[in-house]
PDB file of C-alpha atoms in Angstrom:
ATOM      1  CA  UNK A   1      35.781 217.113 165.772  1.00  0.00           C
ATOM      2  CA  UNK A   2      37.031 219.162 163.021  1.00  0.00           C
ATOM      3  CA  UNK A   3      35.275 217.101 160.358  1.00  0.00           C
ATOM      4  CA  UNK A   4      31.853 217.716 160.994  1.00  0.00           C
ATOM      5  CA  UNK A   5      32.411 221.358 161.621  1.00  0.00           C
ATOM      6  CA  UNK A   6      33.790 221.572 157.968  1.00  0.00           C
ATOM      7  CA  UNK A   7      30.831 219.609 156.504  1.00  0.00           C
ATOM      8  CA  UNK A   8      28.630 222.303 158.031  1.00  0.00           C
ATOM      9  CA  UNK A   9      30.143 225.274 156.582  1.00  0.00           C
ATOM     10  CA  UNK A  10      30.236 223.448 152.992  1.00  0.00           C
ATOM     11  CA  UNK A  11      26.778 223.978 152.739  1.00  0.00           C
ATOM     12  CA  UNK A  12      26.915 227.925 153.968  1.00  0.00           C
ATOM     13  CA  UNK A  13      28.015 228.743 150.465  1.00  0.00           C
ATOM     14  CA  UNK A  14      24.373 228.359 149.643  1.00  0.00           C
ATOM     15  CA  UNK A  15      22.426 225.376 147.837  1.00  0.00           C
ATOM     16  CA  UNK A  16      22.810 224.018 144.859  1.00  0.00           C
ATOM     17  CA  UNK A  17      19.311 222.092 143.594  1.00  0.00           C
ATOM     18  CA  UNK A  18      20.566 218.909 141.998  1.00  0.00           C
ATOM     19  CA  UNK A  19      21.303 218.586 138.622  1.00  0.00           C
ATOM     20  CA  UNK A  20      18.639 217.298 136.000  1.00  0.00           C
ATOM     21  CA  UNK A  21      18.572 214.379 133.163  1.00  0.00           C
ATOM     22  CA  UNK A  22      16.647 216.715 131.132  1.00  0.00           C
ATOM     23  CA  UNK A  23      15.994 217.018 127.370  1.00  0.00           C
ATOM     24  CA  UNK A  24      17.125 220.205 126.826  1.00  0.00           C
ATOM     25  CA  UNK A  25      20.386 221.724 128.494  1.00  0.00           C
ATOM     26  CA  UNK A  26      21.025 221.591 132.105  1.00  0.00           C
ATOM     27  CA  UNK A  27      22.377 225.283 133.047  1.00  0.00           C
ATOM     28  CA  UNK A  28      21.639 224.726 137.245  1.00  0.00           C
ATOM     29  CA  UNK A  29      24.143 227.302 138.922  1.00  0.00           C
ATOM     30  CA  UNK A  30      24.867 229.509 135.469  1.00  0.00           C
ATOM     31  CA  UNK A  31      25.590 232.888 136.192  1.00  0.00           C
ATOM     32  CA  UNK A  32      23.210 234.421 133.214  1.00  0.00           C
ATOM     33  CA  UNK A  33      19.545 234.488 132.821  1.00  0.00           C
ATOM     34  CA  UNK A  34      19.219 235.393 136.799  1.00  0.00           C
ATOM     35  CA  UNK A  35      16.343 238.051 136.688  1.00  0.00           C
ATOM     36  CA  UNK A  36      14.307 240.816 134.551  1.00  0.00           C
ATOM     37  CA  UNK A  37      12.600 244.275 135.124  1.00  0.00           C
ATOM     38  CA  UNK A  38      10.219 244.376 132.516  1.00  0.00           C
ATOM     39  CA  UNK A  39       6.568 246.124 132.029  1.00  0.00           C
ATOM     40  CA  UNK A  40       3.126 243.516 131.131  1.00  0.00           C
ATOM     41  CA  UNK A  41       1.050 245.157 128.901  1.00  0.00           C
ATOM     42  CA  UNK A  42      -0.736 246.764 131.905  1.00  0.00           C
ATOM     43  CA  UNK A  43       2.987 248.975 132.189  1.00  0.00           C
ATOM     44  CA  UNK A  44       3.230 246.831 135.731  1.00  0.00           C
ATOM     45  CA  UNK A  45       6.866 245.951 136.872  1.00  0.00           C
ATOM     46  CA  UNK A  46       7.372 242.481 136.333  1.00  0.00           C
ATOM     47  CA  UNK A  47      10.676 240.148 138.014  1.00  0.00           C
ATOM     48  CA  UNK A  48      11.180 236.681 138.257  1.00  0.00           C
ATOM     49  CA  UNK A  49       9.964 236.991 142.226  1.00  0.00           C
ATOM     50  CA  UNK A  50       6.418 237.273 140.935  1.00  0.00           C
ATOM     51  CA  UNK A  51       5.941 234.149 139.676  1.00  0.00           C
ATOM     52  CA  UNK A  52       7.571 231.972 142.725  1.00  0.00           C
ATOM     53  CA  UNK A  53       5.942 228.722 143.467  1.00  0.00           C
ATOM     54  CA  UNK A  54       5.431 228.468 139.403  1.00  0.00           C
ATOM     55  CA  UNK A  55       7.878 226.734 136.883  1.00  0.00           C
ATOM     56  CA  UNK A  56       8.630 229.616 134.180  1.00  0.00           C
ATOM     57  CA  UNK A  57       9.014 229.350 130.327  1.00  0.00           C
ATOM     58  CA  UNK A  58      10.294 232.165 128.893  1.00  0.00           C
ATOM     59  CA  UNK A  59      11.045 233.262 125.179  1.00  0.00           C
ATOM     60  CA  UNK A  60      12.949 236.245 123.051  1.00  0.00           C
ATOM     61  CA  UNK A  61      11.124 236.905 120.057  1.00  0.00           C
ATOM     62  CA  UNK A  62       8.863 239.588 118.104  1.00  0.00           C
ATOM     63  CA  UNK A  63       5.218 239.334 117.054  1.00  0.00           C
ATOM     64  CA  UNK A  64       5.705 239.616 113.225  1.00  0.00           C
ATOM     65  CA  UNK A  65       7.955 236.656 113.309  1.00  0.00           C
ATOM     66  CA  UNK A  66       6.852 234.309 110.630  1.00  0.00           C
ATOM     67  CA  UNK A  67       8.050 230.800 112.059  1.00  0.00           C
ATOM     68  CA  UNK A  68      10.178 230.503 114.845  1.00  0.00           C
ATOM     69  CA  UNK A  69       8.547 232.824 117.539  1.00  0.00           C
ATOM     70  CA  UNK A  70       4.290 231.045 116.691  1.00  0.00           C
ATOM     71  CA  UNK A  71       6.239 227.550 116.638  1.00  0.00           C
ATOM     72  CA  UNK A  72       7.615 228.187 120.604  1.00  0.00           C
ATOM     73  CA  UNK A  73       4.108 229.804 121.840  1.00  0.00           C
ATOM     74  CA  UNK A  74       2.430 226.941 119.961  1.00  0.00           C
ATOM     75  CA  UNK A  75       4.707 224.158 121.403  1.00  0.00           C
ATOM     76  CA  UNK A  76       4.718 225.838 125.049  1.00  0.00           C
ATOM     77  CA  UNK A  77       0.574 225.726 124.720  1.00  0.00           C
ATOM     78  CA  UNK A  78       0.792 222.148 123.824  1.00  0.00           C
ATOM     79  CA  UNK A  79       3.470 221.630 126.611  1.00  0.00           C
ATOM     80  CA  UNK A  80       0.866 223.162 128.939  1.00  0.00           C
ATOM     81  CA  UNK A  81      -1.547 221.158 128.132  1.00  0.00           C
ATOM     82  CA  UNK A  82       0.402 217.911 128.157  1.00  0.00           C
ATOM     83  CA  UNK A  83       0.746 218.643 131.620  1.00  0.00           C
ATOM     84  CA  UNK A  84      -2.434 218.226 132.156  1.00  0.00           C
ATOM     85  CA  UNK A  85      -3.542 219.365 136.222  1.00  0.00           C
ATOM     86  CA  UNK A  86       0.043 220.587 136.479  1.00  0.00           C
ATOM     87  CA  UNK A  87      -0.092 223.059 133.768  1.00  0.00           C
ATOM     88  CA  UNK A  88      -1.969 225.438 135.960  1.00  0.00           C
ATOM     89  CA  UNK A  89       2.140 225.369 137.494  1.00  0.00           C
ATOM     90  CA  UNK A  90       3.416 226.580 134.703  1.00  0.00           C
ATOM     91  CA  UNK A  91       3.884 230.348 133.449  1.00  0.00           C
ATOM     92  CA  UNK A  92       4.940 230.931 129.810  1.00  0.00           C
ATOM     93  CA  UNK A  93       6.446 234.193 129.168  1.00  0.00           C
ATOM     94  CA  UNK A  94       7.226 236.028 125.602  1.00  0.00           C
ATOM     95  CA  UNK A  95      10.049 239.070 125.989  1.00  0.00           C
ATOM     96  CA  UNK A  96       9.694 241.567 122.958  1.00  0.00           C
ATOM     97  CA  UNK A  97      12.970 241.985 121.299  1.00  0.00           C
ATOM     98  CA  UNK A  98      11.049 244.434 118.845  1.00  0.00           C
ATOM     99  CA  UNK A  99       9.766 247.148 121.152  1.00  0.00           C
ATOM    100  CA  UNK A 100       8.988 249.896 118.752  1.00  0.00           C
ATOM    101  CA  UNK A 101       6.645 247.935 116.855  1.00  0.00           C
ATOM    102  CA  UNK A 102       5.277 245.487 119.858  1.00  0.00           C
ATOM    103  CA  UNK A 103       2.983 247.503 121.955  1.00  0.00           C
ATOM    104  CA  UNK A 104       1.723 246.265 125.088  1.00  0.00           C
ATOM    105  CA  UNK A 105      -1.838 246.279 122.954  1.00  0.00           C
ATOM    106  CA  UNK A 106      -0.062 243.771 120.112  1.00  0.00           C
ATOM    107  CA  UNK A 107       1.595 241.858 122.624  1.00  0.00           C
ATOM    108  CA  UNK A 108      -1.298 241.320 124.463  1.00  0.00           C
ATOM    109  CA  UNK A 109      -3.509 239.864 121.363  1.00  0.00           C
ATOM    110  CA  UNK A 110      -0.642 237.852 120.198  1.00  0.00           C
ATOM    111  CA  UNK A 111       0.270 236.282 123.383  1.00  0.00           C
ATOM    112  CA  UNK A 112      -3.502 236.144 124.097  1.00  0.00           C
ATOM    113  CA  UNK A 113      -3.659 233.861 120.510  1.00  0.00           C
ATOM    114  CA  UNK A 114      -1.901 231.234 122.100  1.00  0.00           C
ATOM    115  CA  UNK A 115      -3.331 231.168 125.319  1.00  0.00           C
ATOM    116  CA  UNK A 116      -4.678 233.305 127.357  1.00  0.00           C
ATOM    117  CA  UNK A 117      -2.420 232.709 130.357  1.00  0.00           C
ATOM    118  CA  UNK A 118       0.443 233.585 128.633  1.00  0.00           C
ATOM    119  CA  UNK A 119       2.205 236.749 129.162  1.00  0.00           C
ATOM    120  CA  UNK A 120       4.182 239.275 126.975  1.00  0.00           C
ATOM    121  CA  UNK A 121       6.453 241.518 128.360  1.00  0.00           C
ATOM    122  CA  UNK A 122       8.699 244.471 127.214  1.00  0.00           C
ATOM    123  CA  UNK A 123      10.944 247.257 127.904  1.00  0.00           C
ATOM    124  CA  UNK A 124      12.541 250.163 126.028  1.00  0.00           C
ATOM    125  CA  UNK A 125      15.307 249.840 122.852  1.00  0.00           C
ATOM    126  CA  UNK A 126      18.116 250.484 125.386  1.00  0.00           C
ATOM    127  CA  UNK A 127      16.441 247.939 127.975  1.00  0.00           C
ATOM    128  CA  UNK A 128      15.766 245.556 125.864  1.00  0.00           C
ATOM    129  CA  UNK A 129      19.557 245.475 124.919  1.00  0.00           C
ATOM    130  CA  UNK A 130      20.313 245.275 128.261  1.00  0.00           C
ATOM    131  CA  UNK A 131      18.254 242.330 128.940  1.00  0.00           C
ATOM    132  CA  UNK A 132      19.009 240.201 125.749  1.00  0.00           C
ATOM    133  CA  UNK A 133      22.424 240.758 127.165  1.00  0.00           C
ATOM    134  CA  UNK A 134      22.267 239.337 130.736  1.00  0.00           C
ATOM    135  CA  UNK A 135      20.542 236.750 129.115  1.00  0.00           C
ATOM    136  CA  UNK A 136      23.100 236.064 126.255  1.00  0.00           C
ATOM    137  CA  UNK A 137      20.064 236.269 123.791  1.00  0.00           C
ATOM    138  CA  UNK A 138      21.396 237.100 120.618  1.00  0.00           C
ATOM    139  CA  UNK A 139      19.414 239.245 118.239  1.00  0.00           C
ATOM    140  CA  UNK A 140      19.680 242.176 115.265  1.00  0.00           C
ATOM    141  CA  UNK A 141      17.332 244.279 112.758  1.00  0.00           C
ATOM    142  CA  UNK A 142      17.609 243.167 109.310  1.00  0.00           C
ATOM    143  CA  UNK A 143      16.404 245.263 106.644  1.00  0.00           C
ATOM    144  CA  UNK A 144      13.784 244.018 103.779  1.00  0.00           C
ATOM    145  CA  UNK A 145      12.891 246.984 102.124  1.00  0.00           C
ATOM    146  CA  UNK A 146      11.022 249.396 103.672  1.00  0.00           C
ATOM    147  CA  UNK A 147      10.582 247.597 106.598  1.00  0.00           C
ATOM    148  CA  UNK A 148      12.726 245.110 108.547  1.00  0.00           C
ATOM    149  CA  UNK A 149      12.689 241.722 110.499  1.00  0.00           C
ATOM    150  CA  UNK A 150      14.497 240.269 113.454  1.00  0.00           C
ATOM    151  CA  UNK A 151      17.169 237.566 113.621  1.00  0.00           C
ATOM    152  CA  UNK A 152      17.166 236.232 116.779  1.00  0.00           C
ATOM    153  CA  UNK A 153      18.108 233.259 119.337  1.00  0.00           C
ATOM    154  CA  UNK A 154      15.725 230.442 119.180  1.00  0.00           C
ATOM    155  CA  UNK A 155      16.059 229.130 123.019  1.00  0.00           C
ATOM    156  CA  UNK A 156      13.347 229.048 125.661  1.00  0.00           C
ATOM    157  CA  UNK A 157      14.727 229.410 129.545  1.00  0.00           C
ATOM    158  CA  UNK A 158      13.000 227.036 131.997  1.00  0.00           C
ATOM    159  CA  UNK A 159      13.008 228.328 135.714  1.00  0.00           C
ATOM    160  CA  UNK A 160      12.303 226.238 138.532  1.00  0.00           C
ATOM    161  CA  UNK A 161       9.106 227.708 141.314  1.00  0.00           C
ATOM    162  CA  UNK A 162      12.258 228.988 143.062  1.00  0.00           C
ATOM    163  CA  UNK A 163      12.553 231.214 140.523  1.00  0.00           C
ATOM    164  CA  UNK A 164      16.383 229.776 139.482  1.00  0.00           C
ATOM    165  CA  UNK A 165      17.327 229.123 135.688  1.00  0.00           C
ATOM    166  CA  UNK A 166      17.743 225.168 135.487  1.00  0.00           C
ATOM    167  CA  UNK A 167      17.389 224.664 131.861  1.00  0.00           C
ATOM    168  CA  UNK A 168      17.619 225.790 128.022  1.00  0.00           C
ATOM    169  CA  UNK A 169      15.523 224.143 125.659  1.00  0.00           C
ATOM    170  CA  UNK A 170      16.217 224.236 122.202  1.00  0.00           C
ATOM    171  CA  UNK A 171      13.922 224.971 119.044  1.00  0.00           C
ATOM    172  CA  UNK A 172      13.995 221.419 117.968  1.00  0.00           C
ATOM    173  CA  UNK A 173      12.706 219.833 121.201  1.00  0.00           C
ATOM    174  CA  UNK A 174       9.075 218.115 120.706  1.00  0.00           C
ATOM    175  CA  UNK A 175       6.480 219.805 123.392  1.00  0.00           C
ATOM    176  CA  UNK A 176       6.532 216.367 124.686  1.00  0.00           C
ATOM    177  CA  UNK A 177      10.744 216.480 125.276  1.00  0.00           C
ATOM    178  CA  UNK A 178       9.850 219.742 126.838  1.00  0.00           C
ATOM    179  CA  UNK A 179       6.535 219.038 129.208  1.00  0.00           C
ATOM    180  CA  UNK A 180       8.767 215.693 130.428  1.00  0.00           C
ATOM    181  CA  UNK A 181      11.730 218.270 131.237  1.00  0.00           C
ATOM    182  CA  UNK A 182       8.955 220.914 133.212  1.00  0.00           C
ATOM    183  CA  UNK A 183       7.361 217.700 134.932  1.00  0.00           C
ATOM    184  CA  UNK A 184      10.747 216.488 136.415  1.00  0.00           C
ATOM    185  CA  UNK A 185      11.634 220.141 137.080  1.00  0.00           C
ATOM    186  CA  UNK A 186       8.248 220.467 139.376  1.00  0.00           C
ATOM    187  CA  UNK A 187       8.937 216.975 141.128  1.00  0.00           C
ATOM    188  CA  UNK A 188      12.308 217.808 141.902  1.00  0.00           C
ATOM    189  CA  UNK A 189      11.262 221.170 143.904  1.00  0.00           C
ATOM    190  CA  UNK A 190       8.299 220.356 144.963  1.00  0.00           C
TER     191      UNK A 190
END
């Protein structure tokens, strides 16, 4: 009689969605990457919770990026597309990691460039440390004259319409590694 009682309380540690054969990197369960408080250019509030019953994409980057930040919007708009019907599931976010030159007005248009469903979102210097942090984003200002750039991870985080982190892809995934990861991510919890 003991038996089954134990095989009921296993499961009251809360679940665990099944692990994927995905493209990219399979991070089910990690401990990072769990949530956000950050402003859309409207200065709304914005957490993971808002975007439940949607798969999320989101990316760490800065508008005036010359390759690596257009190459991830570009891919996730082709990933959207080769998604075809199920794109609509899909919401592709872009986190400033430059906030004193990426005003809600610039990150609108640049987001906006890519497609129109895609949103930008960004916080203060201090906040923005704090979420590159709990997202183990790495990223620094490099000086080129009188200016400077950003060095910065190159990842995109793939959330499940539960709103959990499931997967990491990297840069050098095609959009169509990437749209077969989000397709078996929205069978899996649907």
């Amino acid at each position: 009689m003991l038996a089954p009682l134990g095989l009921v309380l296993a499961g009251c540690d809360g679940f665990r969605p099944p692990r994927l054969a995905v493209n990219g990197i399979d991070i089910t369960g990690a401990a990072y990457a769990q949530d956000f408080r950050l402003l859309d250019p409207d200065g709304k509030e914005r957490t993971l919770a808002d975007f439940r019953g949607q798969a999320v994409l989101m990316f760490f980057g800065f508008t005036q990026c010359p390759d690596v930040c257009p190459t991830a919007l570009t891919r996730a708009s082709r990933i959207r597309e080769l998604l075809g019907p199920l794109g609509s599931q899909l919401q592709v976010i872009f986190v400033t990691l430059d906030p004193e030159r990426d005003t809600p007005e610039v990150l609108r248009a640049y987001t906006a460039a890519f497609d129109p469903s895609f949103l930008g979102l960004y916080t203060d210097v201090e906040g923005t440390a704090q979420t590159a942090k709990a997202f183990r984003v790495y990223y620094r200002k490099v000086p080129t004259g009188a200016s400077y750039t950003m060095d910065h991870s190159a990842l995109s985080y793939l959330y499940d319409p539960q709103g959990r982190v499931r997967v990491v892809l990297r840069h050098e995934l095609s959009a169509e590694q990437c749209a077969a990861d989000v397709r078996q991510l929205l069978a899996k919890t649907a």
